[in-house]
Amino acid sequence: DAGVIQSPRHEVTEMGQEVTLRCKPISGHDYLFWYRQTMMRGLELLIYFNNNVPIDDSGMPEDRFSAKMPNASFSTLKIQPSEPRDSAVYFCASSLGAGGPRGEQFFGPGTRLTVL
Amino acid sequence: DQQVKQNSPSLSVQEGRISILNCDYTNSMFDYFLWYKKYPAEGPTFLISISSIKDKNEDGRFTVFLNKSAKHLSLHIVPSQPGDSAVYFCAASEGNDMRFGAGTRLTVKP
């Protein structure tokens, strides 16, 4: 397996534009997570899915952020409209089980988002 | 509300010496703890874990210690190597809920 795949790797956009980040989890994993990494707050969980269903989106900063998982092999994180404070590295991760011994998460390489 | 805290943003050690990375947590219901390692421009990768029923887990040069009464865990790397230079994240889980610390940047000097 190629691991978790994220695209694009880098995104530079202007304030107010819509941004869509994409993720392909490892085949067979039933949990998918979206994280944001910033210098100030470290690694923050935004939302996670179990079997394509959103389970906990309490980490989503505000209504400008939305995430979908239409099938087991694809998820998107959308920001509309984007703002400069959204600039960060966004990681997608997947796992077999959400916690405990089966819960080691496999991370993608991340998308570095810069909003000007 | 940061339930998992890594109070040292950075640590520098000499090659061959011991590196000790610390992590504190507030939720006594956490029952599984993990350390992840992250190189620049890559995602974090799993390094080592420990269940709350244990107080020590060792894997080669890496040992994780858990002190449940103090709600504290630590990662020991002995001997440290330049290739260990990375950001280390501590994580703790309770069922489906996993929380990460902010990370500690370790630099191992040759």
Short mmCIF file of C-alpha atoms in Angstrom, two decimals:
data_model
loop_
_atom_site.label_atom_id
_atom_site.label_comp_id
_atom_site.label_asym_id
_atom_site.label_seq_id
_atom_site.Cartn_x
_atom_site.Cartn_y
_atom_site.Cartn_z
CA ASP A 1 0.00 0.00 0.00
CA ALA A 2 1.23 3.51 -0.82
CA GLY A 3 0.17 4.85 2.55
CA VAL A 4 -2.09 7.82 3.12
CA ILE A 5 -2.10 10.11 0.10
CA GLN A 6 -2.82 13.81 0.34
CA SER A 7 -3.14 16.42 -2.37
CA PRO A 8 -2.07 19.02 -3.07
CA ARG A 9 1.21 19.07 -1.10
CA HIS A 10 1.30 22.85 -1.21
CA GLU A 11 -1.48 25.35 -1.73
CA VAL A 12 -1.15 29.10 -1.95
CA THR A 13 -4.35 31.08 -2.26
CA GLU A 14 -5.75 34.50 -1.62
CA MET A 15 -8.03 35.44 1.21
CA GLY A 16 -11.66 34.75 0.40
CA GLN A 17 -10.99 31.90 -2.00
CA GLU A 18 -12.29 28.38 -1.53
CA VAL A 19 -9.70 25.71 -0.71
CA THR A 20 -10.23 21.96 -1.00
CA LEU A 21 -7.78 19.49 0.49
CA ARG A 22 -7.96 15.83 -0.49
CA CYS A 23 -7.09 12.58 1.22
CA LYS A 24 -6.98 8.91 0.28
CA PRO A 25 -6.69 6.68 3.37
CA ILE A 26 -5.00 3.30 3.56
CA SER A 27 -7.24 0.62 2.12
CA GLY A 28 -9.07 -1.29 4.84
CA HIS A 29 -8.72 1.39 7.51
CA ASP A 30 -12.07 2.30 9.01
CA TYR A 31 -11.11 5.58 10.70
CA LEU A 32 -10.03 8.79 9.02
CA PHE A 33 -8.80 11.89 10.82
CA TRP A 34 -8.09 15.48 9.77
CA TYR A 35 -5.53 17.46 11.79
CA ARG A 36 -4.09 20.95 11.62
CA GLN A 37 -0.58 21.73 12.80
CA THR A 38 0.43 25.24 13.81
CA MET A 39 3.36 26.56 15.80
CA MET A 40 1.10 27.87 18.53
CA ARG A 41 -1.26 24.94 19.01
CA GLY A 42 0.68 21.95 17.77
CA LEU A 43 -1.36 19.11 16.30
CA GLU A 44 -5.12 19.75 16.59
CA LEU A 45 -7.78 17.21 15.70
CA LEU A 46 -10.38 18.85 13.47
CA ILE A 47 -12.74 15.96 12.69
CA TYR A 48 -12.77 12.22 12.38
CA PHE A 49 -14.86 9.67 10.50
CA ASN A 50 -15.69 6.05 11.21
CA ASN A 51 -16.86 4.01 8.23
CA ASN A 52 -17.38 7.25 6.27
CA VAL A 53 -19.61 8.78 8.94
CA PRO A 54 -18.46 11.92 10.78
CA ILE A 55 -18.20 11.05 14.48
CA ASP A 56 -16.71 14.13 16.14
CA ASP A 57 -16.35 17.51 14.46
CA SER A 58 -15.95 19.53 17.65
CA GLY A 59 -12.45 20.53 16.58
CA MET A 60 -13.60 22.26 13.40
CA PRO A 61 -12.79 25.93 14.05
CA GLU A 62 -15.90 27.47 12.53
CA ASP A 63 -18.53 27.14 9.86
CA ARG A 64 -16.06 28.05 7.15
CA PHE A 65 -14.62 24.54 7.54
CA SER A 66 -16.41 21.45 6.27
CA ALA A 67 -15.36 17.86 5.66
CA LYS A 68 -16.87 15.01 3.72
CA MET A 69 -16.14 11.35 3.17
CA PRO A 70 -18.30 10.15 0.27
CA ASN A 71 -16.71 6.69 0.24
CA ALA A 72 -14.11 4.60 2.05
CA SER A 73 -11.27 5.74 -0.17
CA PHE A 74 -11.70 9.51 -0.31
CA SER A 75 -12.21 12.49 1.94
CA THR A 76 -12.12 16.26 1.49
CA LEU A 77 -11.60 19.18 3.83
CA LYS A 78 -12.96 22.43 2.47
CA ILE A 79 -12.41 25.97 3.69
CA GLN A 80 -14.74 28.61 2.28
CA PRO A 81 -13.91 31.47 2.45
CA SER A 82 -10.28 31.08 3.45
CA GLU A 83 -8.52 33.54 5.76
CA PRO A 84 -4.81 34.19 6.46
CA ARG A 85 -5.15 32.63 9.94
CA ASP A 86 -6.02 29.33 8.26
CA SER A 87 -2.41 29.07 7.06
CA ALA A 88 -1.04 25.82 8.52
CA VAL A 89 -0.11 22.27 7.61
CA TYR A 90 -3.14 20.02 7.35
CA PHE A 91 -2.67 16.30 7.90
CA CYS A 92 -4.93 13.42 7.10
CA ALA A 93 -4.46 10.14 8.99
CA SER A 94 -6.16 6.76 8.95
CA SER A 95 -6.25 3.84 11.33
CA LEU A 96 -7.77 0.45 11.98
CA GLY A 97 -9.73 1.36 15.08
CA ALA A 98 -9.60 4.77 16.75
CA GLY A 99 -7.71 4.09 19.92
CA GLY A 100 -5.87 1.49 21.91
CA PRO A 101 -3.55 -1.11 20.36
CA ARG A 102 -5.34 -1.02 17.03
CA GLY A 103 -5.39 2.72 16.90
CA GLU A 104 -1.91 3.65 15.71
CA GLN A 105 -2.61 6.28 13.12
CA PHE A 106 -0.86 6.48 9.79
CA PHE A 107 -0.35 10.02 8.59
CA GLY A 108 -0.14 11.46 5.12
CA PRO A 109 2.64 13.89 4.17
CA GLY A 110 0.41 16.89 4.80
CA THR A 111 -0.76 19.87 2.78
CA ARG A 112 0.94 23.17 3.52
CA LEU A 113 -1.68 25.87 3.07
CA THR A 114 -0.76 29.53 2.75
CA VAL A 115 -3.54 32.08 2.58
CA LEU A 116 -2.33 35.53 1.51
CA ASP B 1 -8.39 22.72 26.84
CA GLN B 2 -5.09 20.90 26.31
CA GLN B 3 -5.42 17.50 27.89
CA VAL B 4 -1.96 16.46 26.74
CA LYS B 5 0.94 18.81 27.34
CA GLN B 6 4.53 18.81 26.24
CA ASN B 7 6.01 21.71 28.14
CA SER B 8 9.40 21.72 26.47
CA PRO B 9 9.18 22.99 22.89
CA SER B 10 12.77 22.01 22.21
CA LEU B 11 15.61 19.85 23.51
CA SER B 12 19.23 19.63 22.42
CA VAL B 13 21.54 16.73 23.34
CA GLN B 14 24.95 15.44 22.32
CA GLU B 15 25.24 12.32 20.18
CA GLY B 16 25.61 9.23 22.34
CA ARG B 17 23.90 10.75 25.37
CA ILE B 18 20.38 10.11 26.62
CA SER B 19 17.43 12.13 25.35
CA ILE B 20 14.44 12.41 27.69
CA LEU B 21 11.20 13.83 26.34
CA ASN B 22 8.38 14.49 28.76
CA CYS B 23 4.61 14.58 28.50
CA ASP B 24 1.86 15.32 31.04
CA TYR B 25 -1.83 14.63 30.76
CA THR B 26 -4.88 15.65 32.73
CA ASN B 27 -7.49 13.03 31.86
CA SER B 28 -7.17 10.03 34.16
CA MET B 29 -9.38 8.02 31.82
CA PHE B 30 -6.71 7.86 29.11
CA ASP B 31 -5.73 4.20 28.77
CA TYR B 32 -3.27 4.11 25.91
CA PHE B 33 -0.32 6.35 25.15
CA LEU B 34 1.75 6.74 22.03
CA TRP B 35 4.79 8.63 20.77
CA TYR B 36 5.07 9.82 17.20
CA LYS B 37 8.11 11.17 15.41
CA LYS B 38 7.95 13.77 12.67
CA TYR B 39 10.63 14.79 10.19
CA PRO B 40 10.31 18.04 8.19
CA ALA B 41 7.95 17.87 5.21
CA GLU B 42 6.64 14.47 6.32
CA GLY B 43 3.68 13.31 8.37
CA PRO B 44 4.16 11.97 11.92
CA THR B 45 5.03 8.28 12.15
CA PHE B 46 4.28 5.95 15.03
CA LEU B 47 7.27 5.23 17.24
CA ILE B 48 6.27 3.39 20.42
CA SER B 49 3.25 2.96 22.66
CA ILE B 50 2.26 1.82 26.13
CA SER B 51 -0.94 0.61 27.70
CA SER B 52 -2.06 2.05 31.02
CA ILE B 53 -1.68 -1.38 32.63
CA LYS B 54 2.09 -1.16 32.17
CA ASP B 55 4.70 1.25 33.45
CA LYS B 56 7.44 0.59 30.92
CA ASN B 57 7.77 -0.48 27.31
CA GLU B 58 11.07 -0.86 25.53
CA ASP B 59 11.89 -1.14 21.84
CA GLY B 60 15.56 -1.02 20.99
CA ARG B 61 16.96 2.39 21.87
CA PHE B 62 13.50 3.71 22.77
CA THR B 63 11.81 3.25 26.13
CA VAL B 64 8.56 4.79 27.27
CA PHE B 65 7.81 5.14 30.98
CA LEU B 66 4.35 5.76 32.39
CA ASN B 67 3.65 7.16 35.86
CA LYS B 68 -0.12 7.04 36.25
CA SER B 69 -0.21 8.62 39.68
CA ALA B 70 1.64 11.65 38.34
CA LYS B 71 -0.15 11.53 34.98
CA HIS B 72 3.22 11.69 33.33
CA LEU B 73 5.00 9.78 30.62
CA SER B 74 8.44 10.08 29.18
CA LEU B 75 10.36 8.82 26.19
CA HIS B 76 14.01 7.88 26.65
CA ILE B 77 16.33 7.51 23.68
CA VAL B 78 19.67 5.86 24.45
CA PRO B 79 22.07 6.40 22.83
CA SER B 80 20.85 9.41 20.88
CA GLN B 81 21.85 9.64 17.23
CA PRO B 82 21.80 12.59 14.82
CA GLY B 83 19.08 10.81 12.84
CA ASP B 84 16.82 11.06 15.89
CA SER B 85 16.59 14.82 15.32
CA ALA B 86 12.89 15.41 14.73
CA VAL B 87 9.72 16.67 16.39
CA TYR B 88 8.25 14.18 18.86
CA PHE B 89 4.54 14.17 19.62
CA CYS B 90 3.01 12.51 22.64
CA ALA B 91 -0.56 11.20 22.27
CA ALA B 92 -3.09 9.74 24.67
CA SER B 93 -6.33 7.95 23.98
CA GLU B 94 -9.51 6.92 25.76
CA GLY B 95 -11.59 4.73 23.52
CA ASN B 96 -12.17 6.68 20.32
CA ASP B 97 -10.74 9.92 21.67
CA MET B 98 -7.04 10.52 20.95
CA ARG B 99 -5.30 13.79 21.87
CA PHE B 100 -1.88 15.00 20.86
CA GLY B 101 0.58 17.27 22.59
CA ALA B 102 2.14 20.26 20.85
CA GLY B 103 5.41 18.46 20.19
CA THR B 104 9.05 18.74 21.29
CA ARG B 105 11.79 19.42 18.76
CA LEU B 106 14.81 17.23 19.52
CA THR B 107 18.19 18.14 18.09
CA VAL B 108 21.01 15.63 18.46
CA LYS B 109 24.39 17.24 17.85
CA PRO B 110 27.25 15.17 16.39
#
